[in-house]
CSV table of C-alpha atoms (C1' of nucleotides) in Angstrom, one decimal:
chain,number,residue,atom,x,y,z
X,1,UNK,CA,35.6,-60.1,-18.5
X,2,UNK,CA,35.8,-57.6,-21.4
X,3,UNK,CA,33.7,-54.5,-20.8
X,4,UNK,CA,32.4,-54.6,-24.4
X,5,UNK,CA,28.9,-55.6,-23.0
X,6,UNK,CA,28.8,-53.0,-20.3
X,7,UNK,CA,30.1,-50.2,-22.5
X,8,UNK,CA,27.5,-51.1,-25.0
X,9,UNK,CA,24.9,-51.0,-22.5
X,10,UNK,CA,25.9,-47.6,-21.3
X,11,UNK,CA,25.9,-46.4,-24.9
X,12,UNK,CA,22.5,-47.7,-25.7
X,13,UNK,CA,21.0,-46.3,-22.4
X,14,UNK,CA,22.3,-42.8,-23.2
X,15,UNK,CA,21.3,-43.2,-26.9
X,16,UNK,CA,17.8,-43.7,-25.6
X,17,UNK,CA,17.9,-40.7,-23.4
X,18,UNK,CA,19.3,-38.6,-26.1
X,19,UNK,CA,16.6,-39.6,-28.2
X,20,UNK,CA,14.1,-38.8,-25.5
X,21,UNK,CA,15.6,-35.3,-25.1
X,22,UNK,CA,15.2,-34.7,-28.7
X,23,UNK,CA,11.8,-36.2,-29.3
X,24,UNK,CA,10.1,-35.1,-26.0
X,25,UNK,CA,11.5,-31.8,-26.7
X,26,UNK,CA,10.0,-31.7,-30.2
X,27,UNK,CA,6.7,-33.6,-29.9
X,28,UNK,CA,6.2,-33.7,-26.2
X,29,UNK,CA,5.8,-36.8,-24.1
X,30,UNK,CA,2.4,-38.1,-25.2
X,31,UNK,CA,3.2,-37.1,-28.8
X,32,UNK,CA,6.2,-39.4,-28.8
X,33,UNK,CA,5.6,-43.2,-29.0
X,34,UNK,CA,8.0,-45.7,-27.6
X,35,UNK,CA,8.5,-46.8,-31.2
X,36,UNK,CA,9.6,-43.3,-32.2
X,37,UNK,CA,12.1,-43.4,-29.4
X,38,UNK,CA,13.3,-46.8,-30.4
X,39,UNK,CA,13.8,-45.8,-34.0
X,40,UNK,CA,15.5,-42.4,-33.1
X,41,UNK,CA,17.8,-44.3,-30.7
X,42,UNK,CA,18.5,-47.0,-33.4
X,43,UNK,CA,17.3,-49.9,-31.4
X,44,UNK,CA,14.3,-52.3,-31.3
X,45,UNK,CA,11.2,-51.3,-29.3
X,46,UNK,CA,11.8,-54.3,-26.9
X,47,UNK,CA,15.3,-53.3,-26.2
X,48,UNK,CA,14.1,-50.1,-24.5
X,49,UNK,CA,12.3,-52.2,-21.9
X,50,UNK,CA,15.6,-53.7,-21.0
X,51,UNK,CA,16.8,-50.3,-19.8
X,52,UNK,CA,13.6,-48.8,-18.4
X,53,UNK,CA,10.6,-50.3,-16.9
X,54,UNK,CA,8.2,-48.2,-18.7
X,55,UNK,CA,7.7,-45.0,-20.6
X,56,UNK,CA,7.4,-42.9,-17.6
X,57,UNK,CA,10.9,-44.0,-16.4
X,58,UNK,CA,12.3,-42.7,-19.5
X,59,UNK,CA,10.7,-39.5,-18.8
X,60,UNK,CA,12.2,-39.4,-15.3
X,61,UNK,CA,15.5,-40.0,-16.6
X,62,UNK,CA,15.1,-37.2,-19.1
X,63,UNK,CA,14.1,-35.0,-16.2
X,64,UNK,CA,17.0,-35.9,-14.2
X,65,UNK,CA,19.3,-35.0,-17.0
X,66,UNK,CA,17.8,-31.6,-17.0
X,67,UNK,CA,17.1,-31.2,-13.4
X,68,UNK,CA,20.2,-32.3,-11.5
X,69,UNK,CA,22.3,-29.6,-13.1
X,70,UNK,CA,20.1,-27.1,-11.7
X,71,UNK,CA,19.5,-28.5,-8.2
X,72,UNK,CA,23.0,-28.5,-6.8
X,73,UNK,CA,23.8,-24.8,-7.2
X,74,UNK,CA,20.3,-23.8,-6.9
X,75,UNK,CA,20.1,-22.1,-3.5
X,76,UNK,CA,23.4,-20.4,-4.1
X,77,UNK,CA,22.1,-18.5,-7.0
X,78,UNK,CA,19.4,-17.0,-4.8
X,79,UNK,CA,20.5,-13.5,-3.5
X,80,UNK,CA,21.8,-14.5,0.0
X,81,UNK,CA,21.1,-11.0,1.3
X,82,UNK,CA,17.5,-11.0,0.5
X,83,UNK,CA,14.8,-11.5,3.2
X,84,UNK,CA,13.9,-15.1,3.9
X,85,UNK,CA,10.5,-14.9,2.5
X,86,UNK,CA,11.8,-13.5,-0.8
X,87,UNK,CA,14.5,-16.1,-1.1
X,88,UNK,CA,12.1,-18.9,-0.5
X,89,UNK,CA,9.7,-17.4,-3.0
X,90,UNK,CA,12.5,-16.9,-5.6
X,91,UNK,CA,13.7,-20.4,-5.1
X,92,UNK,CA,10.2,-22.0,-5.5
X,93,UNK,CA,9.3,-19.6,-8.4
X,94,UNK,CA,12.3,-20.8,-10.2
X,95,UNK,CA,11.5,-24.3,-9.8
X,96,UNK,CA,7.9,-23.6,-10.7
X,97,UNK,CA,8.9,-21.8,-14.0
X,98,UNK,CA,11.1,-24.7,-14.9
X,99,UNK,CA,8.6,-27.4,-14.3
X,100,UNK,CA,5.8,-25.6,-16.1
X,101,UNK,CA,7.7,-24.4,-19.0
X,102,UNK,CA,6.1,-27.1,-20.9
X,103,UNK,CA,2.6,-27.7,-19.4
X,104,UNK,CA,2.4,-31.3,-20.1
X,105,UNK,CA,5.9,-32.0,-19.2
X,106,UNK,CA,5.2,-30.3,-15.7
X,107,UNK,CA,2.1,-32.3,-15.1
X,108,UNK,CA,3.7,-35.7,-15.8
X,109,UNK,CA,6.7,-34.9,-13.8
X,110,UNK,CA,4.8,-33.8,-10.8
X,111,UNK,CA,2.5,-36.7,-10.9
X,112,UNK,CA,5.2,-39.2,-11.0
X,113,UNK,CA,7.1,-37.5,-8.4
X,114,UNK,CA,4.4,-36.8,-5.8
X,115,UNK,CA,2.2,-39.7,-6.4
X,116,UNK,CA,4.3,-42.5,-8.1
X,117,UNK,CA,2.8,-45.9,-8.9
X,118,UNK,CA,4.4,-49.0,-7.3
X,119,UNK,CA,6.3,-49.8,-10.5
X,120,UNK,CA,8.3,-46.6,-10.5
X,121,UNK,CA,11.7,-47.0,-9.0
X,122,UNK,CA,13.2,-44.7,-6.3
X,123,UNK,CA,14.4,-42.0,-8.8
X,124,UNK,CA,11.6,-39.7,-8.1
X,125,UNK,CA,12.4,-39.7,-4.5
X,126,UNK,CA,16.1,-38.9,-5.1
X,127,UNK,CA,14.9,-35.9,-7.1
X,128,UNK,CA,12.7,-34.2,-4.6
X,129,UNK,CA,15.2,-35.1,-1.8
X,130,UNK,CA,17.9,-33.0,-3.4
X,131,UNK,CA,15.3,-30.2,-3.9
X,132,UNK,CA,14.3,-30.4,-0.2
X,133,UNK,CA,18.1,-30.1,0.6
X,134,UNK,CA,18.2,-26.8,-1.2
X,135,UNK,CA,15.2,-25.5,0.9
X,136,UNK,CA,16.8,-26.9,4.0
X,137,UNK,CA,19.9,-24.9,3.4
X,138,UNK,CA,18.1,-21.7,3.1
X,139,UNK,CA,16.2,-22.3,6.2
X,140,UNK,CA,19.2,-23.3,8.2
X,141,UNK,CA,20.9,-20.1,7.3
X,142,UNK,CA,17.9,-18.1,8.2
X,143,UNK,CA,17.8,-19.9,11.5
X,144,UNK,CA,21.5,-19.2,12.1
X,145,UNK,CA,20.6,-15.6,11.6
X,146,UNK,CA,17.8,-15.7,14.1
X,147,UNK,CA,14.9,-15.3,11.6
X,148,UNK,CA,13.5,-18.5,12.5
X,149,UNK,CA,12.7,-20.2,15.8
X,150,UNK,CA,15.2,-22.5,17.3
X,151,UNK,CA,13.1,-25.5,17.9
X,152,UNK,CA,12.0,-25.7,14.3
X,153,UNK,CA,11.7,-29.2,13.0
X,154,UNK,CA,14.4,-29.3,10.4
X,155,UNK,CA,12.8,-32.0,8.4
X,156,UNK,CA,9.2,-30.9,8.5
X,157,UNK,CA,9.8,-27.3,7.7
X,158,UNK,CA,11.2,-27.8,4.2
X,159,UNK,CA,8.4,-30.3,3.5
X,160,UNK,CA,6.0,-27.6,4.8
X,161,UNK,CA,7.2,-25.2,2.1
X,162,UNK,CA,7.2,-28.0,-0.5
X,163,UNK,CA,3.6,-28.7,0.4
X,164,UNK,CA,2.6,-25.1,-0.4
X,165,UNK,CA,4.5,-25.3,-3.6
X,166,UNK,CA,2.6,-28.4,-4.4
X,167,UNK,CA,-0.7,-26.8,-3.9
X,168,UNK,CA,0.3,-23.8,-6.0
X,169,UNK,CA,1.1,-26.2,-8.7
X,170,UNK,CA,-2.2,-27.7,-8.3
X,171,UNK,CA,-3.9,-24.4,-8.6
X,172,UNK,CA,-2.1,-23.9,-11.8
X,173,UNK,CA,-3.2,-27.2,-13.3
X,174,UNK,CA,-6.7,-26.5,-12.0
X,175,UNK,CA,-6.8,-23.2,-13.7
X,176,UNK,CA,-7.2,-21.2,-10.5
X,177,UNK,CA,-4.0,-19.2,-11.2
X,178,UNK,CA,-3.2,-18.4,-14.8
X,179,UNK,CA,0.1,-16.5,-14.9
X,180,UNK,CA,3.3,-16.5,-13.0
X,181,UNK,CA,2.5,-13.3,-11.2
X,182,UNK,CA,-0.7,-14.7,-9.7
X,183,UNK,CA,1.3,-17.9,-8.7
X,184,UNK,CA,4.0,-15.8,-6.9
X,185,UNK,CA,1.3,-13.8,-5.1
X,186,UNK,CA,-0.4,-16.9,-3.8
X,187,UNK,CA,2.9,-18.6,-3.1
X,188,UNK,CA,4.1,-15.5,-1.1
X,189,UNK,CA,0.8,-15.3,0.8
X,190,UNK,CA,1.1,-19.1,1.7
X,191,UNK,CA,4.6,-18.8,2.7
X,192,UNK,CA,4.0,-15.7,4.8
X,193,UNK,CA,1.2,-17.5,6.5
X,194,UNK,CA,3.5,-20.5,7.3
X,195,UNK,CA,6.2,-18.2,8.8
X,196,UNK,CA,3.8,-16.0,10.8
X,197,UNK,CA,1.4,-18.8,11.8
X,198,UNK,CA,-2.3,-18.5,12.2
X,199,UNK,CA,-2.7,-18.0,16.0
X,200,UNK,CA,-3.8,-14.9,17.5
X,201,UNK,CA,-1.2,-12.8,19.3
X,202,UNK,CA,-0.4,-14.5,22.6
X,203,UNK,CA,-2.5,-17.5,21.6
X,204,UNK,CA,-1.5,-20.9,22.9
X,205,UNK,CA,-1.9,-24.0,20.9
X,206,UNK,CA,-2.6,-26.2,23.9
X,207,UNK,CA,-5.5,-24.2,25.1
X,208,UNK,CA,-8.7,-26.0,24.9
X,209,UNK,CA,-11.5,-24.6,22.8
X,210,UNK,CA,-14.4,-23.8,25.1
X,211,UNK,CA,-17.5,-21.8,24.7
X,212,UNK,CA,-20.1,-24.3,23.2
I,1,UNK,CA,-40.6,-32.3,-26.1
I,2,UNK,CA,-41.1,-35.8,-24.7
I,3,UNK,CA,-38.6,-36.5,-22.0
I,4,UNK,CA,-38.1,-40.1,-23.3
I,5,UNK,CA,-34.8,-39.2,-24.5
I,6,UNK,CA,-33.6,-37.3,-21.4
I,7,UNK,CA,-34.9,-40.1,-19.2
I,8,UNK,CA,-33.0,-42.7,-21.2
I,9,UNK,CA,-29.9,-40.6,-21.0
I,10,UNK,CA,-30.2,-40.4,-17.2
I,11,UNK,CA,-30.8,-44.1,-17.1
I,12,UNK,CA,-27.9,-45.1,-19.3
I,13,UNK,CA,-25.7,-42.7,-17.4
I,14,UNK,CA,-26.3,-44.1,-14.1
I,15,UNK,CA,-26.2,-47.7,-15.6
I,16,UNK,CA,-22.5,-47.0,-16.4
I,17,UNK,CA,-21.8,-45.6,-13.0
I,18,UNK,CA,-23.5,-48.5,-11.4
I,19,UNK,CA,-21.3,-50.8,-13.7
I,20,UNK,CA,-18.2,-48.7,-12.6
I,21,UNK,CA,-19.0,-49.2,-8.9
I,22,UNK,CA,-19.5,-52.9,-9.3
I,23,UNK,CA,-16.5,-53.6,-11.5
I,24,UNK,CA,-14.0,-51.0,-10.1
I,25,UNK,CA,-14.7,-52.4,-6.7
I,26,UNK,CA,-14.1,-55.9,-7.8
I,27,UNK,CA,-11.3,-55.6,-10.2
I,28,UNK,CA,-9.9,-52.2,-9.6
I,29,UNK,CA,-9.6,-49.4,-12.0
I,30,UNK,CA,-6.9,-50.5,-14.4
I,31,UNK,CA,-8.2,-54.1,-14.1
I,32,UNK,CA,-11.7,-53.0,-15.6
I,33,UNK,CA,-11.5,-52.2,-19.2
I,34,UNK,CA,-13.9,-49.8,-20.9
I,35,UNK,CA,-15.5,-52.6,-22.9
I,36,UNK,CA,-16.0,-54.5,-19.6
I,37,UNK,CA,-17.9,-51.5,-18.4
I,38,UNK,CA,-19.8,-51.3,-21.6
I,39,UNK,CA,-20.8,-55.0,-21.5
I,40,UNK,CA,-21.8,-54.8,-17.8
I,41,UNK,CA,-23.8,-51.6,-18.4
I,42,UNK,CA,-25.4,-53.2,-21.6
I,43,UNK,CA,-24.3,-50.6,-23.9
I,44,UNK,CA,-21.8,-50.3,-26.7
I,45,UNK,CA,-18.3,-49.2,-26.0
I,46,UNK,CA,-18.7,-46.0,-28.1
I,47,UNK,CA,-21.8,-45.1,-26.2
I,48,UNK,CA,-19.9,-44.6,-23.1
I,49,UNK,CA,-17.8,-41.8,-24.6
I,50,UNK,CA,-21.0,-40.0,-25.3
I,51,UNK,CA,-21.5,-39.7,-21.4
I,52,UNK,CA,-17.9,-39.4,-20.3
I,53,UNK,CA,-14.9,-37.9,-22.0
I,54,UNK,CA,-12.5,-40.6,-21.0
I,55,UNK,CA,-12.1,-43.3,-18.6
I,56,UNK,CA,-10.8,-41.1,-15.9
I,57,UNK,CA,-14.0,-39.3,-15.9
I,58,UNK,CA,-15.9,-42.4,-15.2
I,59,UNK,CA,-13.7,-42.8,-12.3
I,60,UNK,CA,-14.3,-39.4,-11.0
I,61,UNK,CA,-18.0,-39.8,-11.4
I,62,UNK,CA,-17.7,-43.1,-9.4
I,63,UNK,CA,-15.8,-41.1,-6.7
I,64,UNK,CA,-18.4,-38.4,-6.5
I,65,UNK,CA,-20.9,-41.0,-5.9
I,66,UNK,CA,-18.9,-42.1,-2.9
I,67,UNK,CA,-17.6,-38.7,-1.7
I,68,UNK,CA,-20.4,-36.3,-1.9
I,69,UNK,CA,-22.4,-38.2,0.6
I,70,UNK,CA,-19.5,-37.9,2.9
I,71,UNK,CA,-18.5,-34.3,2.4
I,72,UNK,CA,-21.7,-32.4,3.4
I,73,UNK,CA,-21.9,-33.5,6.9
I,74,UNK,CA,-18.2,-34.2,7.1
I,75,UNK,CA,-17.2,-31.3,9.5
I,76,UNK,CA,-20.3,-31.8,11.7
I,77,UNK,CA,-19.3,-35.3,12.7
I,78,UNK,CA,-16.0,-34.1,14.0
I,79,UNK,CA,-16.2,-33.4,17.7
I,80,UNK,CA,-17.0,-29.7,17.9
I,81,UNK,CA,-15.6,-29.5,21.3
I,82,UNK,CA,-12.2,-30.8,20.5
I,83,UNK,CA,-9.2,-28.5,20.1
I,84,UNK,CA,-8.7,-27.0,16.7
I,85,UNK,CA,-5.7,-28.9,16.0
I,86,UNK,CA,-7.3,-32.1,16.8
I,87,UNK,CA,-10.5,-31.4,14.7
I,88,UNK,CA,-8.2,-30.6,11.8
I,89,UNK,CA,-6.3,-33.7,12.2
I,90,UNK,CA,-9.5,-35.7,12.6
I,91,UNK,CA,-11.0,-34.2,9.4
I,92,UNK,CA,-8.1,-34.7,7.2
I,93,UNK,CA,-7.2,-38.2,8.5
I,94,UNK,CA,-10.7,-39.3,7.8
I,95,UNK,CA,-10.4,-38.1,4.3
I,96,UNK,CA,-6.9,-39.7,4.1
I,97,UNK,CA,-8.2,-43.1,5.2
I,98,UNK,CA,-11.1,-42.9,2.7
I,99,UNK,CA,-8.9,-42.0,-0.1
I,100,UNK,CA,-6.2,-44.5,0.6
I,101,UNK,CA,-8.5,-47.3,1.4
I,102,UNK,CA,-7.7,-48.7,-1.9
I,103,UNK,CA,-4.2,-47.7,-2.8
I,104,UNK,CA,-4.6,-47.4,-6.5
I,105,UNK,CA,-8.0,-45.7,-6.1
I,106,UNK,CA,-6.4,-42.9,-4.1
I,107,UNK,CA,-3.5,-42.4,-6.3
I,108,UNK,CA,-5.6,-42.0,-9.4
I,109,UNK,CA,-8.1,-39.8,-7.5
I,110,UNK,CA,-5.5,-37.6,-6.1
I,111,UNK,CA,-3.7,-37.4,-9.5
I,112,UNK,CA,-6.8,-36.3,-11.3
I,113,UNK,CA,-7.8,-33.9,-8.7
I,114,UNK,CA,-4.6,-32.1,-8.0
I,115,UNK,CA,-3.0,-32.2,-11.5
I,116,UNK,CA,-5.7,-32.8,-14.0
I,117,UNK,CA,-5.1,-32.9,-17.7
I,118,UNK,CA,-6.7,-30.2,-19.9
I,119,UNK,CA,-9.3,-32.7,-21.1
I,120,UNK,CA,-10.8,-33.2,-17.7
I,121,UNK,CA,-13.9,-31.2,-17.0
I,122,UNK,CA,-14.3,-29.2,-13.9
I,123,UNK,CA,-15.7,-32.0,-11.8
I,124,UNK,CA,-12.4,-32.4,-9.9
I,125,UNK,CA,-12.7,-28.7,-9.0
I,126,UNK,CA,-16.1,-29.0,-7.5
I,127,UNK,CA,-15.0,-32.0,-5.3
I,128,UNK,CA,-12.1,-30.3,-3.6
I,129,UNK,CA,-14.1,-27.0,-3.4
I,130,UNK,CA,-16.6,-28.8,-1.3
I,131,UNK,CA,-14.0,-30.3,0.8
I,132,UNK,CA,-12.2,-27.0,1.3
I,133,UNK,CA,-15.5,-25.6,2.5
I,134,UNK,CA,-15.7,-28.1,5.3
I,135,UNK,CA,-12.2,-27.0,6.3
I,136,UNK,CA,-13.3,-23.4,6.1
I,137,UNK,CA,-16.1,-24.0,8.4
I,138,UNK,CA,-13.9,-25.4,11.2
I,139,UNK,CA,-11.6,-22.6,10.8
I,140,UNK,CA,-14.3,-20.0,11.0
I,141,UNK,CA,-15.6,-21.5,13.9
I,142,UNK,CA,-12.3,-21.4,15.7
I,143,UNK,CA,-11.8,-17.9,14.6
I,144,UNK,CA,-15.2,-17.0,16.1
I,145,UNK,CA,-13.7,-18.5,19.4
I,146,UNK,CA,-10.7,-16.5,19.2
I,147,UNK,CA,-8.4,-19.4,18.6
I,148,UNK,CA,-7.2,-18.0,15.3
I,149,UNK,CA,-6.0,-14.5,14.4
I,150,UNK,CA,-8.5,-12.1,12.9
I,151,UNK,CA,-6.8,-11.1,9.8
I,152,UNK,CA,-6.4,-14.6,8.5
I,153,UNK,CA,-7.1,-15.0,4.9
I,154,UNK,CA,-10.2,-17.1,4.7
I,155,UNK,CA,-9.3,-18.6,1.3
I,156,UNK,CA,-5.6,-19.2,1.8
I,157,UNK,CA,-6.0,-20.8,5.3
I,158,UNK,CA,-7.9,-23.9,4.1
I,159,UNK,CA,-5.8,-24.1,1.1
I,160,UNK,CA,-2.7,-24.2,3.3
I,161,UNK,CA,-4.0,-27.1,5.3
I,162,UNK,CA,-5.0,-28.8,2.2
I,163,UNK,CA,-1.5,-28.4,1.0
I,164,UNK,CA,-0.1,-30.2,4.1
I,165,UNK,CA,-2.6,-32.9,3.5
I,166,UNK,CA,-1.4,-33.3,-0.1
I,167,UNK,CA,2.2,-33.6,0.9
I,168,UNK,CA,1.3,-36.3,3.5
I,169,UNK,CA,-0.4,-38.1,0.7
I,170,UNK,CA,2.5,-37.7,-1.4
I,171,UNK,CA,4.7,-39.2,1.6
I,172,UNK,CA,2.4,-42.2,1.7
I,173,UNK,CA,2.7,-42.8,-2.0
I,174,UNK,CA,6.4,-42.4,-2.0
I,175,UNK,CA,6.8,-44.9,1.0
I,176,UNK,CA,8.0,-42.3,3.5
I,177,UNK,CA,5.2,-43.2,5.9
I,178,UNK,CA,3.7,-46.6,5.9
I,179,UNK,CA,0.8,-46.7,8.4
I,180,UNK,CA,-1.9,-44.3,9.5
I,181,UNK,CA,-0.2,-43.6,12.7
I,182,UNK,CA,2.8,-42.2,11.1
I,183,UNK,CA,0.6,-40.3,8.7
I,184,UNK,CA,-1.3,-38.8,11.7
I,185,UNK,CA,1.9,-37.9,13.4
I,186,UNK,CA,3.4,-36.0,10.5
I,187,UNK,CA,0.1,-34.3,9.7
I,188,UNK,CA,-0.2,-33.2,13.3
I,189,UNK,CA,3.3,-31.9,13.2
I,190,UNK,CA,2.7,-30.1,10.0
I,191,UNK,CA,-0.5,-28.5,11.2
I,192,UNK,CA,0.9,-27.4,14.4
I,193,UNK,CA,3.7,-25.8,12.5
I,194,UNK,CA,1.2,-24.0,10.3
I,195,UNK,CA,-0.7,-22.7,13.4
I,196,UNK,CA,2.3,-21.7,15.4
I,197,UNK,CA,4.4,-20.3,12.7
I,198,UNK,CA,8.0,-20.5,12.2
I,199,UNK,CA,9.1,-17.2,13.5
I,200,UNK,CA,11.1,-16.6,16.6
I,201,UNK,CA,9.1,-15.2,19.5
I,202,UNK,CA,8.8,-11.5,18.9
I,203,UNK,CA,10.3,-11.9,15.5
I,204,UNK,CA,9.0,-9.6,12.5
I,205,UNK,CA,8.6,-10.8,9.0
I,206,UNK,CA,9.3,-7.5,7.4
I,207,UNK,CA,12.8,-7.4,9.1
I,208,UNK,CA,15.6,-7.6,6.6
I,209,UNK,CA,18.0,-10.3,7.1
I,210,UNK,CA,21.4,-8.8,7.8
I,211,UNK,CA,24.7,-10.3,9.2
I,212,UNK,CA,26.5,-11.4,6.0
L,1,DC,C1',-48.9,-38.5,-41.0
L,2,DA,C1',-44.8,-38.2,-43.8
L,3,DA,C1',-40.4,-36.8,-44.4
L,4,DA,C1',-36.4,-34.2,-43.0
L,5,DA,C1',-33.3,-33.1,-39.1
L,6,DA,C1',-31.2,-34.1,-35.0
L,7,DA,C1',-29.5,-37.0,-31.5
L,8,DC,C1',-27.9,-41.2,-30.1
L,9,DT,C1',-25.8,-46.1,-30.5
L,10,DC,C1',-22.4,-49.2,-31.7
L,11,DG,C1',-18.5,-52.2,-33.0
L,12,DA,C1',-14.8,-52.3,-36.4
L,13,DC,C1',-10.8,-49.9,-36.3
L,14,DC,C1',-6.4,-47.3,-35.0
L,15,DG,C1',-2.3,-46.3,-32.5
L,16,DC,C1',-0.2,-47.0,-28.3
L,17,DG,C1',2.3,-49.1,-24.2
L,18,DG,C1',4.1,-53.3,-23.0
L,19,DT,C1',5.2,-58.6,-23.5
L,20,DC,C1',7.5,-62.7,-25.3
L,21,DG,C1',10.1,-66.1,-27.2
L,22,DA,C1',13.0,-66.8,-31.2
L,23,DA,C1',17.2,-65.3,-33.1
L,24,DA,C1',21.7,-63.1,-32.6
L,25,DT,C1',25.6,-61.7,-29.9
L,26,DT,C1',29.0,-62.2,-26.5
L,27,DA,C1',31.2,-64.9,-22.8
L,28,DA,C1',33.1,-69.0,-20.8
L,29,DC,C1',35.2,-73.4,-21.2
L,30,DT,C1',38.0,-77.4,-23.1
W,1,DA,C1',39.7,-73.5,-32.8
W,2,DG,C1',34.8,-75.3,-31.5
W,3,DT,C1',31.0,-75.8,-28.4
W,4,DT,C1',28.0,-74.5,-25.0
W,5,DA,C1',25.9,-71.3,-21.8
W,6,DA,C1',24.6,-66.7,-20.9
W,7,DT,C1',22.7,-62.2,-22.2
W,8,DT,C1',20.8,-59.1,-25.3
W,9,DT,C1',18.2,-57.7,-29.1
W,10,DC,C1',14.1,-57.4,-31.6
W,11,DG,C1',9.6,-57.0,-33.8
W,12,DA,C1',5.2,-59.6,-34.2
W,13,DC,C1',1.8,-59.8,-31.2
W,14,DC,C1',-1.7,-58.6,-27.3
W,15,DG,C1',-5.1,-55.9,-24.9
W,16,DC,C1',-6.3,-51.3,-24.0
W,17,DG,C1',-8.3,-46.5,-24.6
W,18,DG,C1',-10.2,-43.8,-27.7
W,19,DT,C1',-12.3,-42.6,-32.5
W,20,DC,C1',-15.3,-42.7,-36.4
W,21,DG,C1',-19.0,-43.0,-39.6
W,22,DA,C1',-22.7,-46.0,-40.8
W,23,DG,C1',-27.0,-47.1,-39.1
W,24,DT,C1',-30.8,-46.5,-35.7
W,25,DT,C1',-34.0,-44.0,-33.0
W,26,DT,C1',-36.2,-39.9,-31.5
W,27,DT,C1',-37.8,-35.1,-32.3
W,28,DT,C1',-39.2,-31.4,-35.3
W,29,DT,C1',-41.3,-29.6,-39.2
W,30,DG,C1',-45.0,-28.8,-42.9
DNA sequence: CAAAAAACTCGACCGCGGTCGAAATTAACT
DNA sequence: AGTTAATTTCGACCGCGGTCGAGTTTTTTG
């Protein structure tokens, strides 16, 4: 019955995460060995694997600790009077800055979140779900205002912007864009394209291409 | 002067790639150790690192071998009479199928290409550049036909579709979509959204949102 | 051709992430 | 209490990716 066990487990778990916050912050993810973490947390190396499946999961837990604070109130801090495009750019740039604050950190995070291996638990999914919600809120508000079309798919639309954000990140890690100003410009360009569409004025998507 | 050296280098290099094709195909990327590769290629382990910076680069070389054949003629094989949307979907689904044919293969490839570590050479960039070109060709043709607006940014537009493809892949690896039919549906939905835009009929993007 | 310089090869070696079973701790039962 | 069962801890151990420098082979030089 006694909760001694459960309590200790909780304590150990957070001790590991505390250690991760300290050491990842100091020496980075790859610069910190699991043994380092174990020593810092005051447990044996093997013990860590009773709490996390692998090193990446510790990293995700570490991220959660930092991210979930941010996510909830995220969309509220974006000036609600601004134009939709600006709000979206602001939201995503904020996220972008946070994620790339530490280059290595961001790369690992996005890799794990976007293309997780089978072994990773659903943690990553929860993370971007909550972010997508923030986007959805902005879009819904804009829709209420008449700034977005009515039939808009409420699931696909946030995903759409998320996709553009992803590709901007990819550009960052591929060296195509090198500073936040450039990132913001391409993000804005892409978002604008998404909002405006690519069809010619009066064009109809169901029209068959003919002229060969 | 004598090309003995250069020749041998070329031979060794391709011996390694041959070994990679054989072993990665048999036992997968993670199931194949660098020592395995070395043995199969008939060289010492250290030698491999004279030809590739790390194991992932061998993988990229392996991919190139398989991909570049595909890329060049890729867009030509897509029915040029089909509607733009269908052509794009066909092109990207083809790529999608190829990449995810082996799940692990695809994950590593896309991780390395989209979010490469600093140590990776520019190989990954060349790969998606050639793919983006294939997309651009399709778009240009459509533009010539009047199916796309004139002012379309010729760089951003292909990137836009690539982004949607990326997010579809991400959905695949996160388990949101589980078979090719679902992938194709979401891809089509996203592409359609990109083409049509999200604005209400007659809406103007420069309009300020007001109504608070 | 000889000898020095440069380029290349190799496997012992290192540190890491992750495993495993013996030891220790806690819970349950009489 | 004592005894047994269940859980948890731990570090020696394994295989891996990657490094290093001694040794080999090719190229350049005089």
